[in-house]
Amino acid sequence: MPPETRKTLRDLRQMISNARAYRRLASAAKEQGQLHFAARHIGDALVLERDALDRLNALEASGTLIAIEALVASATSYARERRHV
């Protein structure tokens, strides 16, 4: 897998992790009655999620996701064969 693809996948993972953190912050702020902060954190999460979807769509358009899926399927098949030997 090319280094730029690995970096993109790491970036996607970090973006989703950050979006989840913002959603947790929003939930906590909402419970404390701080709706302004809750709305701000939800907005931050939505921006990250939208950016992640755009990057995923770009990977899909370039055929990279299909290649990764094929690689995973091949590795899984190989691992199954090795277990039965």
PDB file of C-alpha atoms in Angstrom:
ATOM      1  CA  MET A   1       0.000   0.000   0.000  1.00  0.00           C
ATOM      2  CA  PRO A   2       1.448   3.388  -0.960  1.00  0.00           C
ATOM      3  CA  PRO A   3       2.602   5.603   1.933  1.00  0.00           C
ATOM      4  CA  GLU A   4       0.135   8.359   0.998  1.00  0.00           C
ATOM      5  CA  THR A   5      -2.749   5.884   1.261  1.00  0.00           C
ATOM      6  CA  ARG A   6      -1.582   4.778   4.701  1.00  0.00           C
ATOM      7  CA  LYS A   7      -1.354   8.419   5.763  1.00  0.00           C
ATOM      8  CA  THR A   8      -4.849   9.101   4.427  1.00  0.00           C
ATOM      9  CA  LEU A   9      -6.241   6.129   6.345  1.00  0.00           C
ATOM     10  CA  ARG A  10      -4.483   7.251   9.540  1.00  0.00           C
ATOM     11  CA  ASP A  11      -5.846  10.761   9.028  1.00  0.00           C
ATOM     12  CA  LEU A  12      -9.359   9.369   8.552  1.00  0.00           C
ATOM     13  CA  ARG A  13      -9.090   7.347  11.739  1.00  0.00           C
ATOM     14  CA  GLN A  14      -7.928  10.419  13.665  1.00  0.00           C
ATOM     15  CA  MET A  15     -10.720  12.567  12.193  1.00  0.00           C
ATOM     16  CA  ILE A  16     -13.378  10.059  13.253  1.00  0.00           C
ATOM     17  CA  SER A  17     -11.810   9.787  16.706  1.00  0.00           C
ATOM     18  CA  ASN A  18     -11.893  13.568  17.062  1.00  0.00           C
ATOM     19  CA  ALA A  19     -15.493  13.726  15.841  1.00  0.00           C
ATOM     20  CA  ARG A  20     -16.500  11.174  18.468  1.00  0.00           C
ATOM     21  CA  ALA A  21     -14.701  13.206  21.135  1.00  0.00           C
ATOM     22  CA  TYR A  22     -16.588  16.340  20.080  1.00  0.00           C
ATOM     23  CA  ARG A  23     -19.875  14.431  20.260  1.00  0.00           C
ATOM     24  CA  ARG A  24     -19.029  13.267  23.804  1.00  0.00           C
ATOM     25  CA  LEU A  25     -18.204  16.857  24.760  1.00  0.00           C
ATOM     26  CA  ALA A  26     -21.497  17.994  23.247  1.00  0.00           C
ATOM     27  CA  SER A  27     -23.394  15.392  25.239  1.00  0.00           C
ATOM     28  CA  ALA A  28     -21.710  16.428  28.468  1.00  0.00           C
ATOM     29  CA  ALA A  29     -22.349  20.126  27.785  1.00  0.00           C
ATOM     30  CA  LYS A  30     -25.993  19.389  27.002  1.00  0.00           C
ATOM     31  CA  GLU A  31     -26.408  17.503  30.284  1.00  0.00           C
ATOM     32  CA  GLN A  32     -25.012  20.537  32.118  1.00  0.00           C
ATOM     33  CA  GLY A  33     -27.424  22.833  30.338  1.00  0.00           C
ATOM     34  CA  GLN A  34     -24.704  24.546  28.295  1.00  0.00           C
ATOM     35  CA  LEU A  35     -26.510  24.425  24.983  1.00  0.00           C
ATOM     36  CA  HIS A  36     -24.238  26.978  23.333  1.00  0.00           C
ATOM     37  CA  PHE A  37     -21.185  24.777  23.925  1.00  0.00           C
ATOM     38  CA  ALA A  38     -23.119  21.642  22.953  1.00  0.00           C
ATOM     39  CA  ALA A  39     -24.097  23.211  19.628  1.00  0.00           C
ATOM     40  CA  ARG A  40     -20.531  24.327  18.988  1.00  0.00           C
ATOM     41  CA  HIS A  41     -19.140  20.838  19.654  1.00  0.00           C
ATOM     42  CA  ILE A  42     -21.778  19.232  17.433  1.00  0.00           C
ATOM     43  CA  GLY A  43     -20.833  21.680  14.678  1.00  0.00           C
ATOM     44  CA  ASP A  44     -17.158  20.757  15.054  1.00  0.00           C
ATOM     45  CA  ALA A  45     -18.046  17.057  14.880  1.00  0.00           C
ATOM     46  CA  LEU A  46     -20.140  17.578  11.738  1.00  0.00           C
ATOM     47  CA  VAL A  47     -17.303  19.413  10.000  1.00  0.00           C
ATOM     48  CA  LEU A  48     -14.893  16.562  10.737  1.00  0.00           C
ATOM     49  CA  GLU A  49     -17.417  13.932   9.648  1.00  0.00           C
ATOM     50  CA  ARG A  50     -18.083  15.776   6.386  1.00  0.00           C
ATOM     51  CA  ASP A  51     -14.347  16.032   5.687  1.00  0.00           C
ATOM     52  CA  ALA A  52     -13.915  12.323   6.438  1.00  0.00           C
ATOM     53  CA  LEU A  53     -16.738  11.446   4.033  1.00  0.00           C
ATOM     54  CA  ASP A  54     -15.159  13.603   1.335  1.00  0.00           C
ATOM     55  CA  ARG A  55     -11.842  11.780   1.777  1.00  0.00           C
ATOM     56  CA  LEU A  56     -13.563   8.399   1.713  1.00  0.00           C
ATOM     57  CA  ASN A  57     -15.369   9.358  -1.485  1.00  0.00           C
ATOM     58  CA  ALA A  58     -12.045  10.390  -3.021  1.00  0.00           C
ATOM     59  CA  LEU A  59     -10.511   7.035  -2.061  1.00  0.00           C
ATOM     60  CA  GLU A  60     -13.480   5.233  -3.536  1.00  0.00           C
ATOM     61  CA  ALA A  61     -13.318   7.256  -6.753  1.00  0.00           C
ATOM     62  CA  SER A  62      -9.638   6.442  -7.183  1.00  0.00           C
ATOM     63  CA  GLY A  63     -10.294   2.729  -6.756  1.00  0.00           C
ATOM     64  CA  THR A  64      -8.201   2.582  -3.601  1.00  0.00           C
ATOM     65  CA  LEU A  65     -11.010   1.262  -1.389  1.00  0.00           C
ATOM     66  CA  ILE A  66     -11.691  -1.581  -3.805  1.00  0.00           C
ATOM     67  CA  ALA A  67      -7.996  -2.479  -3.807  1.00  0.00           C
ATOM     68  CA  ILE A  68      -7.902  -2.453  -0.006  1.00  0.00           C
ATOM     69  CA  GLU A  69     -11.027  -4.627   0.175  1.00  0.00           C
ATOM     70  CA  ALA A  70      -9.467  -7.098  -2.273  1.00  0.00           C
ATOM     71  CA  LEU A  71      -6.251  -7.179  -0.257  1.00  0.00           C
ATOM     72  CA  VAL A  72      -8.145  -7.852   2.971  1.00  0.00           C
ATOM     73  CA  ALA A  73     -10.228 -10.573   1.314  1.00  0.00           C
ATOM     74  CA  SER A  74      -7.103 -12.213  -0.064  1.00  0.00           C
ATOM     75  CA  ALA A  75      -5.317 -12.095   3.298  1.00  0.00           C
ATOM     76  CA  THR A  76      -8.399 -13.490   5.057  1.00  0.00           C
ATOM     77  CA  SER A  77      -8.677 -16.323   2.549  1.00  0.00           C
ATOM     78  CA  TYR A  78      -4.979 -17.127   2.921  1.00  0.00           C
ATOM     79  CA  ALA A  79      -5.272 -17.139   6.729  1.00  0.00           C
ATOM     80  CA  ARG A  80      -8.241 -19.532   6.550  1.00  0.00           C
ATOM     81  CA  GLU A  81      -6.328 -21.869   4.257  1.00  0.00           C
ATOM     82  CA  ARG A  82      -3.327 -21.853   6.591  1.00  0.00           C
ATOM     83  CA  ARG A  83      -5.498 -22.771   9.591  1.00  0.00           C
ATOM     84  CA  HIS A  84      -6.777 -25.859   7.809  1.00  0.00           C
ATOM     85  CA  VAL A  85      -3.336 -27.135   6.784  1.00  0.00           C
TER      86      VAL A  85
END
